[in-house]
Short mmCIF file of C-alpha atoms in Angstrom, two decimals:
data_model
loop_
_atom_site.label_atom_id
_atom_site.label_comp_id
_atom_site.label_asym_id
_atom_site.label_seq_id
_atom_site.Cartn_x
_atom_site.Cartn_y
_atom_site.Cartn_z
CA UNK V 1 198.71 9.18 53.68
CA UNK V 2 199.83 12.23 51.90
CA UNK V 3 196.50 13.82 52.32
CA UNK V 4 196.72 13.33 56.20
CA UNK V 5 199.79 14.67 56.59
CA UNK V 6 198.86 18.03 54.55
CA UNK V 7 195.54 18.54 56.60
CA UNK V 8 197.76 18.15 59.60
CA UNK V 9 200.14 20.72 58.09
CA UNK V 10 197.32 23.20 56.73
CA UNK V 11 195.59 22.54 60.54
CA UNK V 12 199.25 23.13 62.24
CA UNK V 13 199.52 26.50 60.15
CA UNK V 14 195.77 27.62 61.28
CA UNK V 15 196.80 27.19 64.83
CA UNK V 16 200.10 28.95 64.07
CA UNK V 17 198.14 31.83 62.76
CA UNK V 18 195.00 31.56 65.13
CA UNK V 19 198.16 32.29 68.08
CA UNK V 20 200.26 35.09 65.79
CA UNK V 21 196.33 36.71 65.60
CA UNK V 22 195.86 36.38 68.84
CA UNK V 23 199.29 38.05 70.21
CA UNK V 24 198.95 40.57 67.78
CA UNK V 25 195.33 41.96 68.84
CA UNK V 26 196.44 41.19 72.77
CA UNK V 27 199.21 43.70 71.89
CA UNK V 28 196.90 46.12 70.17
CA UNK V 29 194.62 46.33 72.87
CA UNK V 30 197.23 46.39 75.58
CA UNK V 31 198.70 49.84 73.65
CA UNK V 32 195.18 51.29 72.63
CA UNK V 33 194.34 50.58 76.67
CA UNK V 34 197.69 52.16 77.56
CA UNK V 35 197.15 54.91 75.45
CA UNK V 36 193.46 55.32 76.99
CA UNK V 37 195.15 54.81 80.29
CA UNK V 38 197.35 57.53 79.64
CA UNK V 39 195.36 59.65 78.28
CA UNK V 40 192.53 59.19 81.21
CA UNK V 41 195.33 59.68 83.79
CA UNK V 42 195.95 63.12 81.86
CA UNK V 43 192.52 64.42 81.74
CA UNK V 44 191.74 63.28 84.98
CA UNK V 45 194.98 65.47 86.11
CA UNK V 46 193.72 68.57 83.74
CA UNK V 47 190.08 67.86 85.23
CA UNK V 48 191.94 68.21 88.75
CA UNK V 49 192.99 72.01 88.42
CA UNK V 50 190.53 73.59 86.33
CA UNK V 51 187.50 72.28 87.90
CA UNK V 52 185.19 73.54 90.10
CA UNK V 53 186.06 73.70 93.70
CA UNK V 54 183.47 71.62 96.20
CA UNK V 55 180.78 73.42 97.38
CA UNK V 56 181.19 73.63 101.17
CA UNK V 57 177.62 72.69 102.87
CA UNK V 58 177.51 73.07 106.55
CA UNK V 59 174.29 72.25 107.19
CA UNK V 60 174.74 68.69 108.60
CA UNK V 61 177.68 66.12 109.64
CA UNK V 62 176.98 64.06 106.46
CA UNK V 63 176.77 66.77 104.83
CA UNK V 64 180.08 68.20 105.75
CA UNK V 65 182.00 64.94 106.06
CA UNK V 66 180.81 64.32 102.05
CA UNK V 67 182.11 68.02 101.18
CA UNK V 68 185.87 67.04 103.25
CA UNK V 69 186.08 63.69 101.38
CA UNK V 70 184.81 65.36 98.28
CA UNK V 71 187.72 68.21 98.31
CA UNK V 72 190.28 65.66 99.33
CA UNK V 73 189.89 63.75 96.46
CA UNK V 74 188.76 66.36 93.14
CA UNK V 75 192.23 68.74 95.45
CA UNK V 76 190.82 71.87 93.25
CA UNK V 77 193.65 74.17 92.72
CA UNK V 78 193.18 77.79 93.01
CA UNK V 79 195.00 80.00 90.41
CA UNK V 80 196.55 77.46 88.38
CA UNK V 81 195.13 78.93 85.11
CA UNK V 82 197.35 82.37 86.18
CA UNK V 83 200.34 80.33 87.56
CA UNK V 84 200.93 77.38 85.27
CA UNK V 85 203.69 74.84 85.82
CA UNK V 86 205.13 73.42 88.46
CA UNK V 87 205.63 74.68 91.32
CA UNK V 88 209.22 76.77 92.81
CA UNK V 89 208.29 76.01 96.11
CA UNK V 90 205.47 74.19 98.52
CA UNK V 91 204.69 75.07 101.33
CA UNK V 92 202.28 73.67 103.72
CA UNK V 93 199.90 75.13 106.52
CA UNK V 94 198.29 73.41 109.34
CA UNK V 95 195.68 75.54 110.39
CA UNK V 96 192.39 74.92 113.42
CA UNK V 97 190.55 78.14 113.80
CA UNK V 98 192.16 81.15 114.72
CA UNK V 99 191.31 83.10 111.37
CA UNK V 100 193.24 86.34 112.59
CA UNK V 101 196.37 84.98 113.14
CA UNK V 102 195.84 83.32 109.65
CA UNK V 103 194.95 86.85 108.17
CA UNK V 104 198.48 87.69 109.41
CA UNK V 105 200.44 84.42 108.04
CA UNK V 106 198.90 85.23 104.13
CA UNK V 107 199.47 89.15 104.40
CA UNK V 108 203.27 88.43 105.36
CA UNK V 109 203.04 85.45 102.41
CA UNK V 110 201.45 88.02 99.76
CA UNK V 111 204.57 90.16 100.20
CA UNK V 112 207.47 86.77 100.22
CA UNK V 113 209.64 87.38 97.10
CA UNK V 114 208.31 85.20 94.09
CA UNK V 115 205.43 84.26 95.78
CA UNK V 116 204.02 83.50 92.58
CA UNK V 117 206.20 80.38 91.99
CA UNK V 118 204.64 78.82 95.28
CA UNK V 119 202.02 76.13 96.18
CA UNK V 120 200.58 76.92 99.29
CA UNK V 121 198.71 73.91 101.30
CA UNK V 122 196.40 74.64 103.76
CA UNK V 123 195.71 71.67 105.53
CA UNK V 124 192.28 71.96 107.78
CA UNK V 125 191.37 70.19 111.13
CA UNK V 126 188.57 73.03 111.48
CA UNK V 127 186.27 73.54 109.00
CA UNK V 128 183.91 76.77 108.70
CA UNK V 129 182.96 79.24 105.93
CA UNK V 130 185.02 81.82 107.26
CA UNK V 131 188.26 80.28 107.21
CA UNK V 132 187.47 78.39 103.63
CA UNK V 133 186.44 82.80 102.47
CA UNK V 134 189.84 83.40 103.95
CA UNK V 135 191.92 80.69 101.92
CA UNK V 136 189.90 81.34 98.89
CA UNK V 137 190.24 85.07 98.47
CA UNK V 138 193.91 84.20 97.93
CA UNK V 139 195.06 85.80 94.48
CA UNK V 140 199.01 85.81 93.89
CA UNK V 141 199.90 82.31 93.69
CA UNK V 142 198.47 78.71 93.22
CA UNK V 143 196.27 77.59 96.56
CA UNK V 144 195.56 73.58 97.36
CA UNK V 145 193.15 73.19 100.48
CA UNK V 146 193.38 69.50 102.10
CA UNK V 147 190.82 68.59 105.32
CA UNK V 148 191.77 66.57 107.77
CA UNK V 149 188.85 63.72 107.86
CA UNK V 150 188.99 63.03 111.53
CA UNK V 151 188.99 65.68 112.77
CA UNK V 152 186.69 66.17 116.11
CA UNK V 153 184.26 68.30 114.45
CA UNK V 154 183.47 65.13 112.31
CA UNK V 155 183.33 63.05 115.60
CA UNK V 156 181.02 65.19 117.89
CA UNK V 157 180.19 61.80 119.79
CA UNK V 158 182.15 59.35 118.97
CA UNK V 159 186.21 58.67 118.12
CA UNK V 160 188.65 59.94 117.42
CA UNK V 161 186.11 63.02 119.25
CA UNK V 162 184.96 62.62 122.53
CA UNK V 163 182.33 59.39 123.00
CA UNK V 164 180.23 60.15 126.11
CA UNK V 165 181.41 56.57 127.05
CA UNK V 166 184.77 57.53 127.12
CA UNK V 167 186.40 57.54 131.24
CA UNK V 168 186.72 61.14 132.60
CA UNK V 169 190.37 62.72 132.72
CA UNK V 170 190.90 62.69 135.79
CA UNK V 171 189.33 59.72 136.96
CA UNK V 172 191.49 56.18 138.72
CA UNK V 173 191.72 53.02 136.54
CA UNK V 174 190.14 51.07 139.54
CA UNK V 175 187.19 53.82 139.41
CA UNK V 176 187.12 53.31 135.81
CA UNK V 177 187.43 49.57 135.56
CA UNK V 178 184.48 49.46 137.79
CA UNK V 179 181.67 51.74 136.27
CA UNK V 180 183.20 50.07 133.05
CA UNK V 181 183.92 53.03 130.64
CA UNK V 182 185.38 52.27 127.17
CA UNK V 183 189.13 53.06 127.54
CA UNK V 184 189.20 52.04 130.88
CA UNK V 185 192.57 49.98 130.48
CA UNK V 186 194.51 52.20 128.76
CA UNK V 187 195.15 55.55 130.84
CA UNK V 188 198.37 57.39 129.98
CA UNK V 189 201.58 57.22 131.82
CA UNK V 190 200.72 59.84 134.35
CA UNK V 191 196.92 57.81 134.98
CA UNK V 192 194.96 60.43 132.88
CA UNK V 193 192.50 59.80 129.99
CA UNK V 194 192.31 60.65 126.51
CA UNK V 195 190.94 64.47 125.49
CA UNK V 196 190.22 64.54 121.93
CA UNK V 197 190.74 67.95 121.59
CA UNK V 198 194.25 67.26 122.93
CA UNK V 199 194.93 64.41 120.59
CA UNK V 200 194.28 65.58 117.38
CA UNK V 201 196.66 67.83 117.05
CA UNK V 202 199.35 64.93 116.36
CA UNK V 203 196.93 62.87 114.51
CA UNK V 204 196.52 65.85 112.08
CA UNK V 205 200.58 66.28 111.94
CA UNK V 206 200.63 62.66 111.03
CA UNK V 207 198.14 62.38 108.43
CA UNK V 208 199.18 65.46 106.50
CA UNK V 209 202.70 64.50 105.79
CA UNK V 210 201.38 60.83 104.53
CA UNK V 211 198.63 62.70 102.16
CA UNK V 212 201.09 65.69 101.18
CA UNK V 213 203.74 63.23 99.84
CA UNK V 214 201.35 60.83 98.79
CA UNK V 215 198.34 61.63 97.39
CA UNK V 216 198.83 65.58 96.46
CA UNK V 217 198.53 65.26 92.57
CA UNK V 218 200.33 68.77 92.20
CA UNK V 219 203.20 66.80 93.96
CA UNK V 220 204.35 64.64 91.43
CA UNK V 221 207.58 64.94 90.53
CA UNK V 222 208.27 67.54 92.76
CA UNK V 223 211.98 67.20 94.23
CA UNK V 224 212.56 70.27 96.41
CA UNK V 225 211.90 70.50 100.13
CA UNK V 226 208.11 71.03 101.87
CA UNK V 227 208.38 74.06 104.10
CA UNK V 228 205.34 72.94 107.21
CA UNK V 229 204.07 76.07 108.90
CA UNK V 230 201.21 76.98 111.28
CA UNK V 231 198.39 79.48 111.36
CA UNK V 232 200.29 81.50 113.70
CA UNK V 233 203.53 82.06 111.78
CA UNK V 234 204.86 84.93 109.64
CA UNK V 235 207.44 84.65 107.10
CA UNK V 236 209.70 87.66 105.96
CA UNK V 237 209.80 88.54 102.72
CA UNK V 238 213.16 86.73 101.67
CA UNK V 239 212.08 83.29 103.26
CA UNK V 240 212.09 81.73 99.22
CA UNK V 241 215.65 83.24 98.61
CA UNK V 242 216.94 81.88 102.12
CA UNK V 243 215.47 78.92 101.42
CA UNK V 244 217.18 78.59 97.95
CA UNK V 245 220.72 79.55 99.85
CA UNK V 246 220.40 77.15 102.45
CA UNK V 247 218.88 73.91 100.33
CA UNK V 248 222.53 75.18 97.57
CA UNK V 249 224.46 74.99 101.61
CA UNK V 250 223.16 71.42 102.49
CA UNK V 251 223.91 69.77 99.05
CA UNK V 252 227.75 71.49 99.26
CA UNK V 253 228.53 71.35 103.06
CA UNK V 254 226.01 69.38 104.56
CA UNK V 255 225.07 66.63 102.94
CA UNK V 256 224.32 63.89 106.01
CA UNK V 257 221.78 66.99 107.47
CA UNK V 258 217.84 65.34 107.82
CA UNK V 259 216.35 68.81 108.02
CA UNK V 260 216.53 72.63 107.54
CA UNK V 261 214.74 74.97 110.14
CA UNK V 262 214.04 78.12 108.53
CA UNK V 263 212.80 79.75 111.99
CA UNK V 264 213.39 79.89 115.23
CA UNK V 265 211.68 81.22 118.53
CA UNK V 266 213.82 84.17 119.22
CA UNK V 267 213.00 88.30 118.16
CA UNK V 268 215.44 89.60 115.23
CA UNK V 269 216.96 92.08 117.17
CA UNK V 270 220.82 92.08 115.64
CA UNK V 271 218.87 89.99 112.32
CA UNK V 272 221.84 91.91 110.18
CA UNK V 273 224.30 90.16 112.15
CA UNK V 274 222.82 87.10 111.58
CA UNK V 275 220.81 87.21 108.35
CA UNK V 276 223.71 85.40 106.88
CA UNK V 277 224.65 82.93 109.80
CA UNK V 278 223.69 79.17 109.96
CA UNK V 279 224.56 76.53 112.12
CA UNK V 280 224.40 72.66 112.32
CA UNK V 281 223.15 70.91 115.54
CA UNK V 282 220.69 67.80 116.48
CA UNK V 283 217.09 68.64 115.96
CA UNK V 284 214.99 69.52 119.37
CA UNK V 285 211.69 70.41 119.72
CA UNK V 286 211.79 73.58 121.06
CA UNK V 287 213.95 75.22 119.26
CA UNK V 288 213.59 73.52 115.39
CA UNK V 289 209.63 73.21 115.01
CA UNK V 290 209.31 76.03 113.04
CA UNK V 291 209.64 76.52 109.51
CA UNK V 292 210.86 73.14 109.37
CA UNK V 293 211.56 71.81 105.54
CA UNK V 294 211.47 68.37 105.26
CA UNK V 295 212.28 66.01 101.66
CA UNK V 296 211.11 63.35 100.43
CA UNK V 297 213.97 61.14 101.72
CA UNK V 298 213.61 62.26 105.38
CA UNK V 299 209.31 61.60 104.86
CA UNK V 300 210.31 58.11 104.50
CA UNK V 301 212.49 57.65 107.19
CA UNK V 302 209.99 59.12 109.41
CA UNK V 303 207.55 56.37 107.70
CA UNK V 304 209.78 53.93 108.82
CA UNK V 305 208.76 54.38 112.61
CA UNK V 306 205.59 54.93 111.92
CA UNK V 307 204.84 52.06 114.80
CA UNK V 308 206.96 54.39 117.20
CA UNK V 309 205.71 57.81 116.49
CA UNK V 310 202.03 56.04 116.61
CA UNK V 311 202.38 54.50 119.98
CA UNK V 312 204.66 57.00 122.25
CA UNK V 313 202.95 58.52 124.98
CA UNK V 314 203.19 62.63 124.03
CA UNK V 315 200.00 64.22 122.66
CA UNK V 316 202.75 66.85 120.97
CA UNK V 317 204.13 65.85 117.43
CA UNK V 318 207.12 67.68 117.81
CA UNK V 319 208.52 65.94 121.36
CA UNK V 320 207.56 62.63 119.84
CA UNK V 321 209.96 63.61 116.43
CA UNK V 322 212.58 64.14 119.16
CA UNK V 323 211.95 60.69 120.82
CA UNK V 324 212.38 59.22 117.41
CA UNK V 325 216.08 61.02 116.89
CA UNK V 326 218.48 58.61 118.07
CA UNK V 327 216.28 55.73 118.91
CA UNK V 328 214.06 54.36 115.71
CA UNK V 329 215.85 56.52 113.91
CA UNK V 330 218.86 55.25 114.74
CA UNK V 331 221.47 58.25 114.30
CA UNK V 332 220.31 61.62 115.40
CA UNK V 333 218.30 63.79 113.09
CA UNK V 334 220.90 66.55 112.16
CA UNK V 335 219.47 69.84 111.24
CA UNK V 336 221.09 73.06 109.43
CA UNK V 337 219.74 76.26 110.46
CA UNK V 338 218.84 79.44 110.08
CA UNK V 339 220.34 82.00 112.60
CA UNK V 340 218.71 84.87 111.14
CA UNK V 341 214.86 83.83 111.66
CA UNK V 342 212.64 83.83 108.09
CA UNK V 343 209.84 82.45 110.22
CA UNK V 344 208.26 84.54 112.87
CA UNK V 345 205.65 83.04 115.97
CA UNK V 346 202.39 85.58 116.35
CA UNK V 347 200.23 83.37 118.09
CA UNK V 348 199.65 84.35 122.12
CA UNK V 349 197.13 81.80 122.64
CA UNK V 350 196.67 78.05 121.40
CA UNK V 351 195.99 74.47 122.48
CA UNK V 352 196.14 75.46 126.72
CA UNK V 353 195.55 78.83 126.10
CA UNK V 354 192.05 80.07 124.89
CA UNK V 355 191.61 83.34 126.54
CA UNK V 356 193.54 86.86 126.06
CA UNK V 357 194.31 86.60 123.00
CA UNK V 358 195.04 89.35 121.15
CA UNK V 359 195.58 89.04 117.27
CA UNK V 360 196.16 93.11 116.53
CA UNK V 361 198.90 93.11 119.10
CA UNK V 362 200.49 90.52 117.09
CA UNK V 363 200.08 92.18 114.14
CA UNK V 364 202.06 94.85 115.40
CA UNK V 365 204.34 92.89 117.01
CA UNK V 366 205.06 91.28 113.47
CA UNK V 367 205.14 94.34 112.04
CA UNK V 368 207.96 95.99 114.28
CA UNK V 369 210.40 92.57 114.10
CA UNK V 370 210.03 92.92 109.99
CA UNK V 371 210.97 96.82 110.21
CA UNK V 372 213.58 95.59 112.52
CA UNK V 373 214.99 93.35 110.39
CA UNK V 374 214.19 94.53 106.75
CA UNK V 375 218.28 95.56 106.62
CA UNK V 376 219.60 92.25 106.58
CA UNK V 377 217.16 90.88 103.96
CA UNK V 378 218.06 88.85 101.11
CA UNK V 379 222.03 87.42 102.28
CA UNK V 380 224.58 87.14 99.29
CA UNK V 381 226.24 83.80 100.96
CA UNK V 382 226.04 81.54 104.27
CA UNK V 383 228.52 81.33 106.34
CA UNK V 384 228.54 78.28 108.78
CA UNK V 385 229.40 79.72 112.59
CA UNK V 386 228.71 76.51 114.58
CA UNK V 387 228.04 72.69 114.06
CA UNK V 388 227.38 70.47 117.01
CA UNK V 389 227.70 66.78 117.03
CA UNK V 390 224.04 65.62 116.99
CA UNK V 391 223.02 63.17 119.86
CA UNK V 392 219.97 62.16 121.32
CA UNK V 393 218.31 64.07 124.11
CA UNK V 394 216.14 62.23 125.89
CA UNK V 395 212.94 63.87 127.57
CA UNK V 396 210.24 63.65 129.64
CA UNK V 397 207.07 62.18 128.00
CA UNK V 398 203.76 64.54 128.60
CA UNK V 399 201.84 61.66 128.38
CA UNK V 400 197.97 62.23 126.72
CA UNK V 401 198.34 59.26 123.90
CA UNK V 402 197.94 55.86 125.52
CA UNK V 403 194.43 55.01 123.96
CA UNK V 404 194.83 52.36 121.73
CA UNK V 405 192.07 53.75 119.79
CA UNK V 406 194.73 56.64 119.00
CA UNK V 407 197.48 53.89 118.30
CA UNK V 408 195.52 52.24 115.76
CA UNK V 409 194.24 55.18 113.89
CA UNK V 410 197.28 56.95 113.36
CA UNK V 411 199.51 53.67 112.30
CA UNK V 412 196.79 53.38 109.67
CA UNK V 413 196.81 56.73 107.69
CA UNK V 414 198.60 55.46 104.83
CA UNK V 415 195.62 53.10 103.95
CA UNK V 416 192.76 55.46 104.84
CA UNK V 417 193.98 58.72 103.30
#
């Protein structure tokens, strides 16, 4: 009897120990897997700015479309060995291909005061080596290039490009539902169908603030505001001071404000009048979609109608932001900004416009508004000279984004990035 119950002691204490042994190697290979976890997750973010950039090849769709997906996901930055640390300021550049205008836009940012301290982004719907030469001969601060993978050019044939089975413009949905063409139920609101060209300008607006805020490694942590510009803009050389003034304004006079415009459409003439002058107001289209600086917080309340901005009928990104003020958002988007323009508007010729342009005369142009307004650089204080109750302004749609195709794309960017 007394020698069963110690063999059922001595085999209670073996189990005992067989568990202990157990918990304690689970736990050492939990930390030594955190630790090479950890350590992985740091060399992989080392082995993200130091090494080599892709190697563009043009040669073939395949080809390309491997070198865009490539990029996206090794995001090589440029410079970060002579810039270390994080980053003062990000801003982020949607460009297609109008390499002049984008000549101008880096000139004016080489001469921005502590340029050095930025990240610039240069998001790309367009991709040739003349524009990548561009981009990459950029020496005074640290340079991310993201590509846009559906963009047309990836799509000669097919969506989101133009699919030879796609219904004409112009053509009737009774014309269309007859010969049968693939989007023959879903014209827009004015009976006109889908031109890829004309769509992807809003797809690409989309799909760079879900990749910028989500998947841009040399994002992490970063808590400061993302200044979006275009190819066609020009910043003055105070724009990172301004911007510095005006985010120290919001947190002390105008905290419930969404948004920050650092530009507007006007010329600077009287810019030392104004230089120190900002205003409050609800955000429209045509006068805040430039220079626009957008958080973190205000990304994910725009992510929260991602359903709306996805399905309203306006090919324009900016027009559909408005639509959202005041209706999925629920209280109007409130912006604070800048009288005294730090963003200037070169382009003469875009989307509608192909012909005529003329990127010297906007060089000059640019050139005469910053000698113009070089006086009333670099404010000491802001002083508030207006603020408007935001409310929602309704508008007119412009129609062009009724394909479902589009609708189902663009609601899904945040799983296909």
């Amino acid at each position: 009897m007394r020698f069963r119950l110690m063999r059922r002691n001595v085999l209670a204490l073996l189990a005992v120990c067989s568990v202990l042994l157990t918990l304690l190697v689970s736990t050492r290979v939990m930390m030594v897997s955190d630790r090479d976890a950890n350590a992985h997750a740091a060399q992989v973010s080392v082995d993200t700015l130091y090494e080599d950039p892709v190697k563009f090849k043009y040669d073939s769709l395949p080809q390309l479309t491997k070198s865009v997906y490539r990029s996206n996901y090794k995001q090589y930055i440029l410079n970060a060995e002579e810039f270390p640390g994080d980053p003062q300021l990000v801003l982020v550049v949607q460009v297609h291909n109008r390499p002049e205008y984008l000549k101008l836009l880096i000139k004016s940012l080489e001469k921005a005061e502590e340029v050095h301290g930025f990240l610039l982004v240069f998001s790309h719907d367009y991709f040739s080596e003349e524009i990548n030469t561009i981009v990459q001969g950029i020496t005074f601060c640290k340079v991310l290039q993201i590509y846009f993978p559906f963009s047309t050019q990836l799509y000669p044939s097919e969506f989101p490009g133009q699919d030879p089975r796609d219904c004409p413009r112009d053509m009737s949905k009774e014309e269309a539902l007859k010969i049968g063409c693939i989007n023959a139920a879903h014209p827009d609101s004015y009976g006109h169908y889908r031109e890829a060209f004309i769509t992807q300008t809003k797809h690409h607006w989309w799909w760079k603030l879900h990749f910028v805020w989500e998947r841009v490694h040399a994002m992490q942590g970063y808590s400061g505001f993302v200044i979006f510009l275009e190819e066609d803009n020009y910043v003055l050389p105070d724009l990172f001071h301004h911007y510095k003034l005006m985010v120290a304004f919001r947190e002390k006079h105008c905290a419930d404000c969404d948004l920050m415009s650092l530009g507007n459409h006007y010329k600077l003439d009287g810019f030392a009048g104004l230089s120190n002058k900002v205003m409050t107001t609800g955000w429209m289209s045509t006068k805040h979609n430039i220079g626009m600086a957008i958080s973190r917080d205000m990304y994910y309340k725009l992510m929260g109608c991602n359903n709306e901005y996805c399905t309203f009928d306006d090919y324009n990104w900016d027009w559909t932001l408005q639509f959202l003020s005041g209706t999925c958002i629920l209280k109007p988007l409130k912006v604070l900004v800048a009288q005294g323009s730090r963003v200037l508007h070169t382009g003469d010729c875009g989307l509608h416009q192909k012909e005529d342009c003329n990127p010297e005369l906007a060089a000059q142009l640019a050139d005469q508004e910053h000698q113009k307004a070089k006086e009333g650089f670099f404010a000491q204080t802001l002083a508030l000279t207006m603020a408007e109750t935001p409310v929602h302004k309704a508008h007119i749609k412009n129609g062009g984004w009724r394909d479902i195709r589009d609708h189902f794309l663009c609601r899904n960017y945040a799983r296909r990035l």
